[in-house]
Amino acid sequence: DGGITQSPKYLFRKEGQNVTLSCEQNLNHDAMYWYRQDPGQGLRLIYYSQIVNDFQKGDIAEGYSVSREKKESFPLTVTSAQKNPTAFYLCASSIRTSYGYTFGSGTRLTVV
Amino acid sequence: RKEVEQDPGPFNVPEGATVAFNCTYSNSASQSFFWYRQDCRKEPKLLMSVYSSGNEDGRFTAQLNRASQYISLLIRDSKLSDSATYLCVVNNAGGTSYGKLTFGQGTILTVHP
């Protein structure tokens, strides 16, 4: 079955560490997105990519980095510059935004 | 003004009740509109798209008023399984096929026996 796979499901980060969240899709979607969700809040866009080797900053890109070397993959790195990284991270993809997004099951990141 | 605004609720209704959620958006160039459902600690899932003429899917009815920049979702005959957060979502791509979707804060619904 086609879908989006995020891993790991839970991730713990020590202060000062960089961590990378994986997002893979086999839906043949061109566009991919990373959102962050904090408790009781809506989704905020971190980065998005419409085609391979191209990506744009979203509303809260500071402290994050991405790459899009393959159509299927859009990993997100949470760097040590992100001061408050504890959140629920959601990856999504779309063939066109007029069709909505398909989401992965998310990664819960906690700073320890 | 937020790009997409929803009443956060919570809405607490008995089984069988009819409940309506409202949403306003600020960008008049928005082209696509959706309602998503998010269960506790899960990812959002597409509930339904919202079309200009209004559309219905079983117990769910969505309406769009472009002049007022307003979207609504009506749930009839509420079930316990309808308990979730409902997200209003708007495409602010300005007519292009890609771009990004903007999510409202969500409206919490709890259906009780």
mmCIF file of C-alpha atoms in Angstrom:
data_model
loop_
_atom_site.group_PDB
_atom_site.id
_atom_site.type_symbol
_atom_site.label_atom_id
_atom_site.label_comp_id
_atom_site.label_asym_id
_atom_site.label_seq_id
_atom_site.Cartn_x
_atom_site.Cartn_y
_atom_site.Cartn_z
ATOM 1 C CA ASP A 1 0.000 0.000 0.000
ATOM 2 C CA GLY A 2 1.196 3.530 -0.752
ATOM 3 C CA GLY A 3 1.793 5.947 2.064
ATOM 4 C CA ILE A 4 4.201 8.050 4.051
ATOM 5 C CA THR A 5 6.512 6.540 6.626
ATOM 6 C CA GLN A 6 8.058 8.609 9.387
ATOM 7 C CA SER A 7 10.718 7.276 11.704
ATOM 8 C CA PRO A 8 11.394 7.014 14.486
ATOM 9 C CA LYS A 9 8.036 7.277 16.233
ATOM 10 C CA TYR A 10 9.699 8.612 19.403
ATOM 11 C CA LEU A 11 13.050 10.398 19.617
ATOM 12 C CA PHE A 12 14.971 11.783 22.564
ATOM 13 C CA ARG A 13 17.585 14.460 22.082
ATOM 14 C CA LYS A 14 20.211 15.693 24.458
ATOM 15 C CA GLU A 15 20.985 19.384 24.723
ATOM 16 C CA GLY A 16 23.352 20.479 21.937
ATOM 17 C CA GLN A 17 22.714 17.483 19.686
ATOM 18 C CA ASN A 18 21.537 17.470 16.102
ATOM 19 C CA VAL A 19 18.943 14.838 15.244
ATOM 20 C CA THR A 20 17.451 13.812 11.909
ATOM 21 C CA LEU A 21 13.841 12.763 11.365
ATOM 22 C CA SER A 22 13.124 10.515 8.427
ATOM 23 C CA CYS A 23 10.215 10.883 5.996
ATOM 24 C CA GLU A 24 9.731 8.543 3.021
ATOM 25 C CA GLN A 25 6.769 8.346 0.635
ATOM 26 C CA ASN A 26 5.892 5.915 -2.144
ATOM 27 C CA LEU A 27 2.897 7.870 -3.439
ATOM 28 C CA ASN A 28 4.874 9.461 -6.291
ATOM 29 C CA HIS A 29 3.962 12.883 -4.905
ATOM 30 C CA ASP A 30 6.032 15.846 -6.025
ATOM 31 C CA ALA A 31 5.532 18.063 -3.000
ATOM 32 C CA MET A 32 6.548 17.295 0.583
ATOM 33 C CA TYR A 33 6.168 19.267 3.795
ATOM 34 C CA TRP A 34 7.300 19.358 7.415
ATOM 35 C CA TYR A 35 5.037 20.712 10.146
ATOM 36 C CA ARG A 36 5.476 21.087 13.861
ATOM 37 C CA GLN A 37 2.603 20.778 16.348
ATOM 38 C CA ASP A 38 2.826 21.870 19.981
ATOM 39 C CA PRO A 39 0.276 20.745 22.598
ATOM 40 C CA GLY A 40 -3.057 22.481 22.123
ATOM 41 C CA GLN A 41 -1.811 24.367 19.085
ATOM 42 C CA GLY A 42 -2.223 24.168 15.354
ATOM 43 C CA LEU A 43 0.290 22.977 12.776
ATOM 44 C CA ARG A 44 3.102 25.343 11.827
ATOM 45 C CA LEU A 45 5.036 24.933 8.587
ATOM 46 C CA ILE A 46 8.787 24.417 8.904
ATOM 47 C CA TYR A 47 9.935 23.669 5.326
ATOM 48 C CA TYR A 48 8.415 22.476 2.094
ATOM 49 C CA SER A 49 9.677 21.159 -1.215
ATOM 50 C CA GLN A 50 7.860 21.150 -4.534
ATOM 51 C CA ILE A 51 10.503 19.295 -6.568
ATOM 52 C CA VAL A 52 13.746 17.405 -6.069
ATOM 53 C CA ASN A 53 16.748 19.564 -5.123
ATOM 54 C CA ASP A 54 14.555 22.521 -4.244
ATOM 55 C CA PHE A 55 12.924 23.571 -0.960
ATOM 56 C CA GLN A 56 11.559 26.702 0.697
ATOM 57 C CA LYS A 57 11.435 27.944 4.260
ATOM 58 C CA GLY A 58 8.118 27.915 6.003
ATOM 59 C CA ASP A 59 6.999 30.074 8.906
ATOM 60 C CA ILE A 60 9.371 28.648 11.550
ATOM 61 C CA ALA A 61 12.482 27.418 9.688
ATOM 62 C CA GLU A 62 15.077 28.744 12.149
ATOM 63 C CA GLY A 63 17.016 25.916 13.788
ATOM 64 C CA TYR A 64 15.961 23.352 11.177
ATOM 65 C CA SER A 65 17.440 22.099 7.905
ATOM 66 C CA VAL A 66 16.183 19.797 5.144
ATOM 67 C CA SER A 67 17.332 18.137 1.949
ATOM 68 C CA ARG A 68 15.466 16.737 -1.059
ATOM 69 C CA GLU A 69 17.903 14.579 -2.997
ATOM 70 C CA LYS A 70 15.265 12.031 -3.984
ATOM 71 C CA LYS A 71 11.593 12.439 -4.791
ATOM 72 C CA GLU A 72 10.677 9.853 -2.158
ATOM 73 C CA SER A 73 12.635 11.307 0.747
ATOM 74 C CA PHE A 74 12.546 14.581 2.697
ATOM 75 C CA PRO A 75 14.549 14.296 5.946
ATOM 76 C CA LEU A 76 14.410 17.026 8.589
ATOM 77 C CA THR A 77 17.381 17.844 10.826
ATOM 78 C CA VAL A 78 16.686 19.557 14.120
ATOM 79 C CA THR A 79 19.887 21.398 14.954
ATOM 80 C CA SER A 80 21.245 22.550 18.293
ATOM 81 C CA ALA A 81 20.228 26.074 17.258
ATOM 82 C CA GLN A 82 16.566 25.132 17.769
ATOM 83 C CA LYS A 83 16.065 26.136 21.383
ATOM 84 C CA ASN A 84 12.699 24.549 22.006
ATOM 85 C CA PRO A 85 12.530 21.418 19.845
ATOM 86 C CA THR A 86 10.172 19.325 21.972
ATOM 87 C CA ALA A 87 7.091 18.839 19.768
ATOM 88 C CA PHE A 88 5.169 16.500 17.476
ATOM 89 C CA TYR A 89 6.652 16.587 13.963
ATOM 90 C CA LEU A 90 4.498 15.730 10.985
ATOM 91 C CA CYS A 91 5.607 15.077 7.427
ATOM 92 C CA ALA A 92 3.113 15.345 4.579
ATOM 93 C CA SER A 93 3.040 15.022 0.820
ATOM 94 C CA SER A 94 0.701 16.033 -1.962
ATOM 95 C CA ILE A 95 0.332 15.619 -5.679
ATOM 96 C CA ARG A 96 -1.351 19.010 -5.737
ATOM 97 C CA THR A 97 -2.512 21.103 -2.795
ATOM 98 C CA SER A 98 -5.953 21.216 -4.377
ATOM 99 C CA TYR A 99 -6.178 17.549 -3.384
ATOM 100 C CA GLY A 100 -5.057 18.072 0.202
ATOM 101 C CA TYR A 101 -2.205 16.386 1.995
ATOM 102 C CA THR A 102 -1.429 12.863 3.123
ATOM 103 C CA PHE A 103 0.326 12.790 6.489
ATOM 104 C CA GLY A 104 2.778 10.384 8.039
ATOM 105 C CA SER A 105 2.108 9.125 11.556
ATOM 106 C CA GLY A 106 4.508 11.640 13.089
ATOM 107 C CA THR A 107 7.608 11.707 15.291
ATOM 108 C CA ARG A 108 7.481 12.859 18.915
ATOM 109 C CA LEU A 109 10.748 14.587 19.794
ATOM 110 C CA THR A 110 11.661 15.241 23.411
ATOM 111 C CA VAL A 111 14.709 17.036 24.765
ATOM 112 C CA VAL A 112 16.191 15.290 27.771
ATOM 113 C CA ARG B 1 -5.476 38.590 11.978
ATOM 114 C CA LYS B 2 -4.700 34.891 11.720
ATOM 115 C CA GLU B 3 -4.839 33.372 8.242
ATOM 116 C CA VAL B 4 -7.313 30.726 9.376
ATOM 117 C CA GLU B 5 -9.396 31.133 12.530
ATOM 118 C CA GLN B 6 -11.573 28.615 14.296
ATOM 119 C CA ASP B 7 -13.486 28.543 17.555
ATOM 120 C CA PRO B 8 -11.292 26.186 19.634
ATOM 121 C CA GLY B 9 -14.254 24.946 21.668
ATOM 122 C CA PRO B 10 -14.393 22.510 23.313
ATOM 123 C CA PHE B 11 -17.812 21.411 22.135
ATOM 124 C CA ASN B 12 -19.415 18.806 24.394
ATOM 125 C CA VAL B 13 -22.533 17.258 22.873
ATOM 126 C CA PRO B 14 -24.671 14.172 23.537
ATOM 127 C CA GLU B 15 -24.901 11.317 21.074
ATOM 128 C CA GLY B 16 -27.374 12.086 18.330
ATOM 129 C CA ALA B 17 -26.905 15.845 18.502
ATOM 130 C CA THR B 18 -26.199 18.104 15.551
ATOM 131 C CA VAL B 19 -23.111 20.293 15.885
ATOM 132 C CA ALA B 20 -21.670 22.981 13.625
ATOM 133 C CA PHE B 21 -18.140 24.329 13.379
ATOM 134 C CA ASN B 22 -17.182 27.607 11.764
ATOM 135 C CA CYS B 23 -13.973 28.874 10.250
ATOM 136 C CA THR B 24 -12.893 32.150 8.652
ATOM 137 C CA TYR B 25 -9.913 32.767 6.385
ATOM 138 C CA SER B 26 -8.137 36.005 5.554
ATOM 139 C CA ASN B 27 -6.737 35.454 2.034
ATOM 140 C CA SER B 28 -9.408 36.114 -0.581
ATOM 141 C CA ALA B 29 -7.205 34.407 -3.209
ATOM 142 C CA SER B 30 -7.459 31.057 -1.422
ATOM 143 C CA GLN B 31 -8.479 28.317 -3.819
ATOM 144 C CA SER B 32 -8.943 25.046 -1.959
ATOM 145 C CA PHE B 33 -10.581 24.284 1.354
ATOM 146 C CA PHE B 34 -10.683 21.204 3.531
ATOM 147 C CA TRP B 35 -11.756 19.789 6.851
ATOM 148 C CA TYR B 36 -9.336 17.409 8.539
ATOM 149 C CA ARG B 37 -9.914 15.277 11.604
ATOM 150 C CA GLN B 38 -7.176 14.651 14.175
ATOM 151 C CA ASP B 39 -7.504 12.069 16.921
ATOM 152 C CA CYS B 40 -5.518 12.468 20.134
ATOM 153 C CA ARG B 41 -1.784 12.008 19.528
ATOM 154 C CA LYS B 42 -2.349 10.978 15.899
ATOM 155 C CA GLU B 43 -1.772 12.571 12.526
ATOM 156 C CA PRO B 44 -4.504 14.637 10.824
ATOM 157 C CA LYS B 45 -6.595 12.797 8.253
ATOM 158 C CA LEU B 46 -8.626 14.327 5.449
ATOM 159 C CA LEU B 47 -12.317 14.337 6.325
ATOM 160 C CA MET B 48 -13.626 16.135 3.273
ATOM 161 C CA SER B 49 -12.893 18.806 0.735
ATOM 162 C CA VAL B 50 -15.153 21.854 0.650
ATOM 163 C CA TYR B 51 -16.650 22.884 -2.666
ATOM 164 C CA SER B 52 -18.217 26.184 -3.650
ATOM 165 C CA SER B 53 -21.647 24.636 -4.065
ATOM 166 C CA GLY B 54 -21.452 22.885 -0.703
ATOM 167 C CA ASN B 55 -21.076 19.149 -0.346
ATOM 168 C CA GLU B 56 -22.263 16.304 1.809
ATOM 169 C CA ASP B 57 -20.701 12.999 2.848
ATOM 170 C CA GLY B 58 -23.065 10.937 4.937
ATOM 171 C CA ARG B 59 -23.662 12.762 8.218
ATOM 172 C CA PHE B 60 -21.174 15.512 7.331
ATOM 173 C CA THR B 61 -22.001 18.669 5.358
ATOM 174 C CA ALA B 62 -19.492 21.334 4.386
ATOM 175 C CA GLN B 63 -20.325 24.829 3.166
ATOM 176 C CA LEU B 64 -18.190 27.593 1.666
ATOM 177 C CA ASN B 65 -19.094 31.277 1.491
ATOM 178 C CA ARG B 66 -16.412 33.011 -0.583
ATOM 179 C CA ALA B 67 -17.945 36.484 -0.175
ATOM 180 C CA SER B 68 -17.700 36.238 3.611
ATOM 181 C CA GLN B 69 -14.551 34.066 3.532
ATOM 182 C CA TYR B 70 -16.261 31.558 5.751
ATOM 183 C CA ILE B 71 -16.320 27.759 5.896
ATOM 184 C CA SER B 72 -18.545 25.521 7.975
ATOM 185 C CA LEU B 73 -18.850 21.859 8.911
ATOM 186 C CA LEU B 74 -22.109 20.351 10.130
ATOM 187 C CA ILE B 75 -22.207 16.946 11.801
ATOM 188 C CA ARG B 76 -25.626 15.330 12.187
ATOM 189 C CA ASP B 77 -26.532 12.443 14.493
ATOM 190 C CA SER B 78 -23.208 12.638 16.378
ATOM 191 C CA LYS B 79 -21.515 9.377 17.338
ATOM 192 C CA LEU B 80 -19.076 8.719 20.158
ATOM 193 C CA SER B 81 -16.484 8.000 17.460
ATOM 194 C CA ASP B 82 -16.806 11.574 16.149
ATOM 195 C CA SER B 83 -14.898 12.822 19.211
ATOM 196 C CA ALA B 84 -11.737 14.427 17.833
ATOM 197 C CA THR B 85 -10.216 17.765 16.870
ATOM 198 C CA TYR B 86 -11.496 19.185 13.590
ATOM 199 C CA LEU B 87 -9.057 21.292 11.584
ATOM 200 C CA CYS B 88 -10.084 23.885 9.024
ATOM 201 C CA VAL B 89 -7.494 23.998 6.225
ATOM 202 C CA VAL B 90 -7.026 26.508 3.432
ATOM 203 C CA ASN B 91 -4.768 26.522 0.371
ATOM 204 C CA ASN B 92 -3.070 29.900 0.107
ATOM 205 C CA ALA B 93 -1.206 29.029 -3.056
ATOM 206 C CA GLY B 94 -3.043 31.779 -4.892
ATOM 207 C CA GLY B 95 -4.203 29.582 -7.723
ATOM 208 C CA THR B 96 -1.074 27.521 -8.270
ATOM 209 C CA SER B 97 -1.130 23.781 -7.934
ATOM 210 C CA TYR B 98 1.447 23.626 -5.190
ATOM 211 C CA GLY B 99 2.408 25.972 -2.395
ATOM 212 C CA LYS B 100 1.197 25.269 1.093
ATOM 213 C CA LEU B 101 -1.863 24.614 3.167
ATOM 214 C CA THR B 102 -2.558 26.700 6.245
ATOM 215 C CA PHE B 103 -4.199 25.000 9.219
ATOM 216 C CA GLY B 104 -6.546 26.480 11.771
ATOM 217 C CA GLN B 105 -5.947 25.834 15.444
ATOM 218 C CA GLY B 106 -8.638 23.169 15.509
ATOM 219 C CA THR B 107 -11.991 22.738 17.231
ATOM 220 C CA ILE B 108 -12.249 20.047 19.897
ATOM 221 C CA LEU B 109 -15.400 17.932 19.859
ATOM 222 C CA THR B 110 -16.389 15.507 22.597
ATOM 223 C CA VAL B 111 -19.494 13.392 22.092
ATOM 224 C CA HIS B 112 -20.812 11.811 25.307
ATOM 225 C CA PRO B 113 -23.342 9.023 25.895
#
